[in-house]
PDB file of C-alpha atoms in Angstrom:
ATOM      1  CA  MET A   1      -9.726  51.299  43.134  1.00  0.00           C
ATOM      2  CA  LYS A   2      -8.329  54.358  41.562  1.00  0.00           C
ATOM      3  CA  ARG A   3      -8.619  54.837  37.229  1.00  0.00           C
ATOM      4  CA  LYS A   4      -5.744  55.948  36.170  1.00  0.00           C
ATOM      5  CA  THR A   5      -5.065  58.296  33.711  1.00  0.00           C
ATOM      6  CA  GLY A   6      -2.668  60.114  31.727  1.00  0.00           C
ATOM      7  CA  ARG A   7       0.117  58.087  30.317  1.00  0.00           C
ATOM      8  CA  ILE A   8       0.817  54.331  30.860  1.00  0.00           C
ATOM      9  CA  LEU A   9       3.226  53.531  33.585  1.00  0.00           C
ATOM     10  CA  LYS A  10       6.373  52.054  32.102  1.00  0.00           C
ATOM     11  CA  ASP A  11       6.001  48.868  34.248  1.00  0.00           C
ATOM     12  CA  ASN A  12       2.819  47.991  32.393  1.00  0.00           C
ATOM     13  CA  LYS A  13       4.049  48.283  28.672  1.00  0.00           C
ATOM     14  CA  GLY A  14       4.081  44.896  27.560  1.00  0.00           C
ATOM     15  CA  GLN A  15       1.714  43.123  29.749  1.00  0.00           C
ATOM     16  CA  VAL A  16      -1.361  42.650  27.299  1.00  0.00           C
ATOM     17  CA  GLY A  17       1.162  41.396  24.579  1.00  0.00           C
ATOM     18  CA  ILE A  18       2.523  38.778  26.337  1.00  0.00           C
ATOM     19  CA  GLY A  19      -0.589  37.213  26.789  1.00  0.00           C
ATOM     20  CA  THR A  20      -1.177  37.157  23.083  1.00  0.00           C
ATOM     21  CA  LEU A  21       2.482  35.939  22.432  1.00  0.00           C
ATOM     22  CA  ILE A  22       2.240  32.837  24.826  1.00  0.00           C
ATOM     23  CA  ILE A  23      -1.469  31.928  23.156  1.00  0.00           C
ATOM     24  CA  PHE A  24       0.615  32.357  19.796  1.00  0.00           C
ATOM     25  CA  ILE A  25       3.318  30.302  20.556  1.00  0.00           C
ATOM     26  CA  ALA A  26       1.071  27.477  21.634  1.00  0.00           C
ATOM     27  CA  MET A  27      -0.866  27.606  18.635  1.00  0.00           C
ATOM     28  CA  ILE A  28       2.443  27.249  16.643  1.00  0.00           C
ATOM     29  CA  LEU A  29       2.976  24.445  18.682  1.00  0.00           C
ATOM     30  CA  VAL A  30       0.134  22.341  18.017  1.00  0.00           C
ATOM     31  CA  ALA A  31       0.405  22.732  14.449  1.00  0.00           C
ATOM     32  CA  ALA A  32       3.911  21.609  14.387  1.00  0.00           C
ATOM     33  CA  VAL A  33       2.673  18.552  16.323  1.00  0.00           C
ATOM     34  CA  ALA A  34       0.029  17.948  13.611  1.00  0.00           C
ATOM     35  CA  ALA A  35       1.933  17.975  10.844  1.00  0.00           C
ATOM     36  CA  GLY A  36       4.442  15.816  12.268  1.00  0.00           C
ATOM     37  CA  VAL A  37       1.049  13.502  13.014  1.00  0.00           C
ATOM     38  CA  LEU A  38       0.325  13.985   8.982  1.00  0.00           C
ATOM     39  CA  LEU A  39       3.539  13.438   7.731  1.00  0.00           C
ATOM     40  CA  ARG A  40       4.290  10.121   9.216  1.00  0.00           C
ATOM     41  CA  THR A  41       1.105   8.812   8.445  1.00  0.00           C
ATOM     42  CA  SER A  42       1.145  10.036   5.218  1.00  0.00           C
ATOM     43  CA  GLY A  43       4.782   8.406   4.642  1.00  0.00           C
ATOM     44  CA  THR A  44       3.290   4.729   6.313  1.00  0.00           C
ATOM     45  CA  LEU A  45       0.697   4.862   3.681  1.00  0.00           C
ATOM     46  CA  GLN A  46       2.816   5.766   0.378  1.00  0.00           C
ATOM     47  CA  THR A  47       5.253   2.696   2.005  1.00  0.00           C
ATOM     48  CA  LYS A  48       1.895   0.448   2.041  1.00  0.00           C
ATOM     49  CA  ALA A  49       0.743   1.495  -1.345  1.00  0.00           C
ATOM     50  CA  THR A  50       4.285   1.309  -2.787  1.00  0.00           C
ATOM     51  CA  ALA A  51       4.378  -2.503  -1.591  1.00  0.00           C
ATOM     52  CA  THR A  52       0.643  -3.438  -2.537  1.00  0.00           C
ATOM     53  CA  GLY A  53       1.607  -1.887  -6.312  1.00  0.00           C
ATOM     54  CA  GLU A  54       4.294  -3.901  -6.911  1.00  0.00           C
ATOM     55  CA  GLN A  55       2.952  -7.186  -5.463  1.00  0.00           C
ATOM     56  CA  ALA A  56      -0.099  -6.535  -7.613  1.00  0.00           C
ATOM     57  CA  THR A  57       1.897  -5.786 -10.940  1.00  0.00           C
ATOM     58  CA  LYS A  58       4.010  -8.953  -9.762  1.00  0.00           C
ATOM     59  CA  GLU A  59       1.128 -11.279  -9.906  1.00  0.00           C
ATOM     60  CA  VAL A  60      -0.501  -9.436 -12.874  1.00  0.00           C
ATOM     61  CA  SER A  61       2.754 -10.191 -15.009  1.00  0.00           C
ATOM     62  CA  THR A  62       3.577 -13.147 -13.700  1.00  0.00           C
ATOM     63  CA  GLN A  63       1.430 -15.744 -16.299  1.00  0.00           C
ATOM     64  CA  ALA A  64       2.225 -19.343 -17.258  1.00  0.00           C
ATOM     65  CA  LYS A  65       0.799 -20.079 -20.275  1.00  0.00           C
ATOM     66  CA  VAL A  66       0.309 -23.916 -21.460  1.00  0.00           C
ATOM     67  CA  ILE A  67       1.757 -24.564 -24.992  1.00  0.00           C
ATOM     68  CA  GLY A  68       0.957 -28.189 -25.318  1.00  0.00           C
ATOM     69  CA  VAL A  69      -1.849 -30.975 -23.943  1.00  0.00           C
ATOM     70  CA  ALA A  70      -1.020 -35.060 -24.351  1.00  0.00           C
ATOM     71  CA  GLY A  71      -3.820 -37.428 -22.586  1.00  0.00           C
ATOM     72  CA  TYR A  72      -2.654 -40.817 -22.169  1.00  0.00           C
ATOM     73  CA  GLY A  73      -5.465 -43.422 -21.521  1.00  0.00           C
ATOM     74  CA  SER A  74      -6.496 -47.061 -21.180  1.00  0.00           C
ATOM     75  CA  ALA A  75      -7.817 -49.425 -23.924  1.00  0.00           C
ATOM     76  CA  ALA A  76     -11.123 -48.977 -22.363  1.00  0.00           C
ATOM     77  CA  GLY A  77     -11.049 -45.232 -23.236  1.00  0.00           C
ATOM     78  CA  ASN A  78     -10.083 -44.100 -19.829  1.00  0.00           C
ATOM     79  CA  LEU A  79      -7.837 -41.043 -19.423  1.00  0.00           C
ATOM     80  CA  ASN A  80      -4.781 -42.182 -16.702  1.00  0.00           C
ATOM     81  CA  ALA A  81      -2.834 -39.190 -17.661  1.00  0.00           C
ATOM     82  CA  THR A  82      -2.834 -35.622 -18.824  1.00  0.00           C
ATOM     83  CA  VAL A  83       0.669 -33.985 -19.334  1.00  0.00           C
ATOM     84  CA  LEU A  84       0.449 -30.124 -19.842  1.00  0.00           C
ATOM     85  CA  THR A  85       3.614 -28.223 -21.444  1.00  0.00           C
ATOM     86  CA  VAL A  86       3.733 -25.127 -19.652  1.00  0.00           C
ATOM     87  CA  ARG A  87       6.192 -22.362 -20.174  1.00  0.00           C
ATOM     88  CA  LEU A  88       6.517 -18.426 -18.617  1.00  0.00           C
ATOM     89  CA  ALA A  89       4.438 -15.850 -20.580  1.00  0.00           C
ATOM     90  CA  PRO A  90       6.772 -12.917 -22.130  1.00  0.00           C
ATOM     91  CA  GLY A  91       8.049 -10.515 -19.400  1.00  0.00           C
ATOM     92  CA  SER A  92       7.092 -13.093 -16.179  1.00  0.00           C
ATOM     93  CA  SER A  93       9.237 -13.050 -13.159  1.00  0.00           C
ATOM     94  CA  ALA A  94      10.232 -16.705 -11.964  1.00  0.00           C
ATOM     95  CA  ILE A  95       7.878 -18.556 -10.013  1.00  0.00           C
ATOM     96  CA  SER A  96       8.308 -21.944  -7.995  1.00  0.00           C
ATOM     97  CA  TRP A  97       7.103 -24.505 -10.240  1.00  0.00           C
ATOM     98  CA  SER A  98       6.305 -26.844  -7.041  1.00  0.00           C
ATOM     99  CA  ASP A  99       3.849 -24.132  -5.267  1.00  0.00           C
ATOM    100  CA  ILE A 100       1.300 -23.501  -8.619  1.00  0.00           C
ATOM    101  CA  LEU A 101      -1.652 -25.258  -9.198  1.00  0.00           C
ATOM    102  CA  LEU A 102      -2.813 -25.558 -13.021  1.00  0.00           C
ATOM    103  CA  SER A 103      -6.506 -26.169 -13.946  1.00  0.00           C
ATOM    104  CA  TYR A 104      -7.902 -27.131 -17.765  1.00  0.00           C
ATOM    105  CA  GLN A 105     -11.103 -27.032 -19.167  1.00  0.00           C
ATOM    106  CA  SER A 106     -12.261 -28.359 -22.226  1.00  0.00           C
ATOM    107  CA  GLY A 107     -15.998 -27.789 -22.674  1.00  0.00           C
ATOM    108  CA  ASN A 108     -17.408 -28.842 -19.571  1.00  0.00           C
ATOM    109  CA  ASN A 109     -14.582 -31.241 -18.405  1.00  0.00           C
ATOM    110  CA  TYR A 110     -11.836 -29.461 -15.611  1.00  0.00           C
ATOM    111  CA  VAL A 111      -8.797 -31.527 -15.291  1.00  0.00           C
TER     112      VAL A 111
END
């Protein structure tokens, strides 16, 4: 094969630049796809974190406060019934009383 000397032929001017341009465009496309995946993932994580935070705040801020306790017993000294007077603590959101489970402790006794 003969070695070309002198000026570059007009037909061969852009051959080196086209290969570089194709690689550059491919790199941009890969970066765009990766950025899209990262944005979608971060959006999903943000939504889950917001929901978890709201649920945790609701659970922490919803409290029932016992304001009175009365016990009814028999002549033998057995406790037949316990009545707890309960209300929501200030700032608590509404709760369903049918779904609540209350426990009462007095010393080593649990009710």
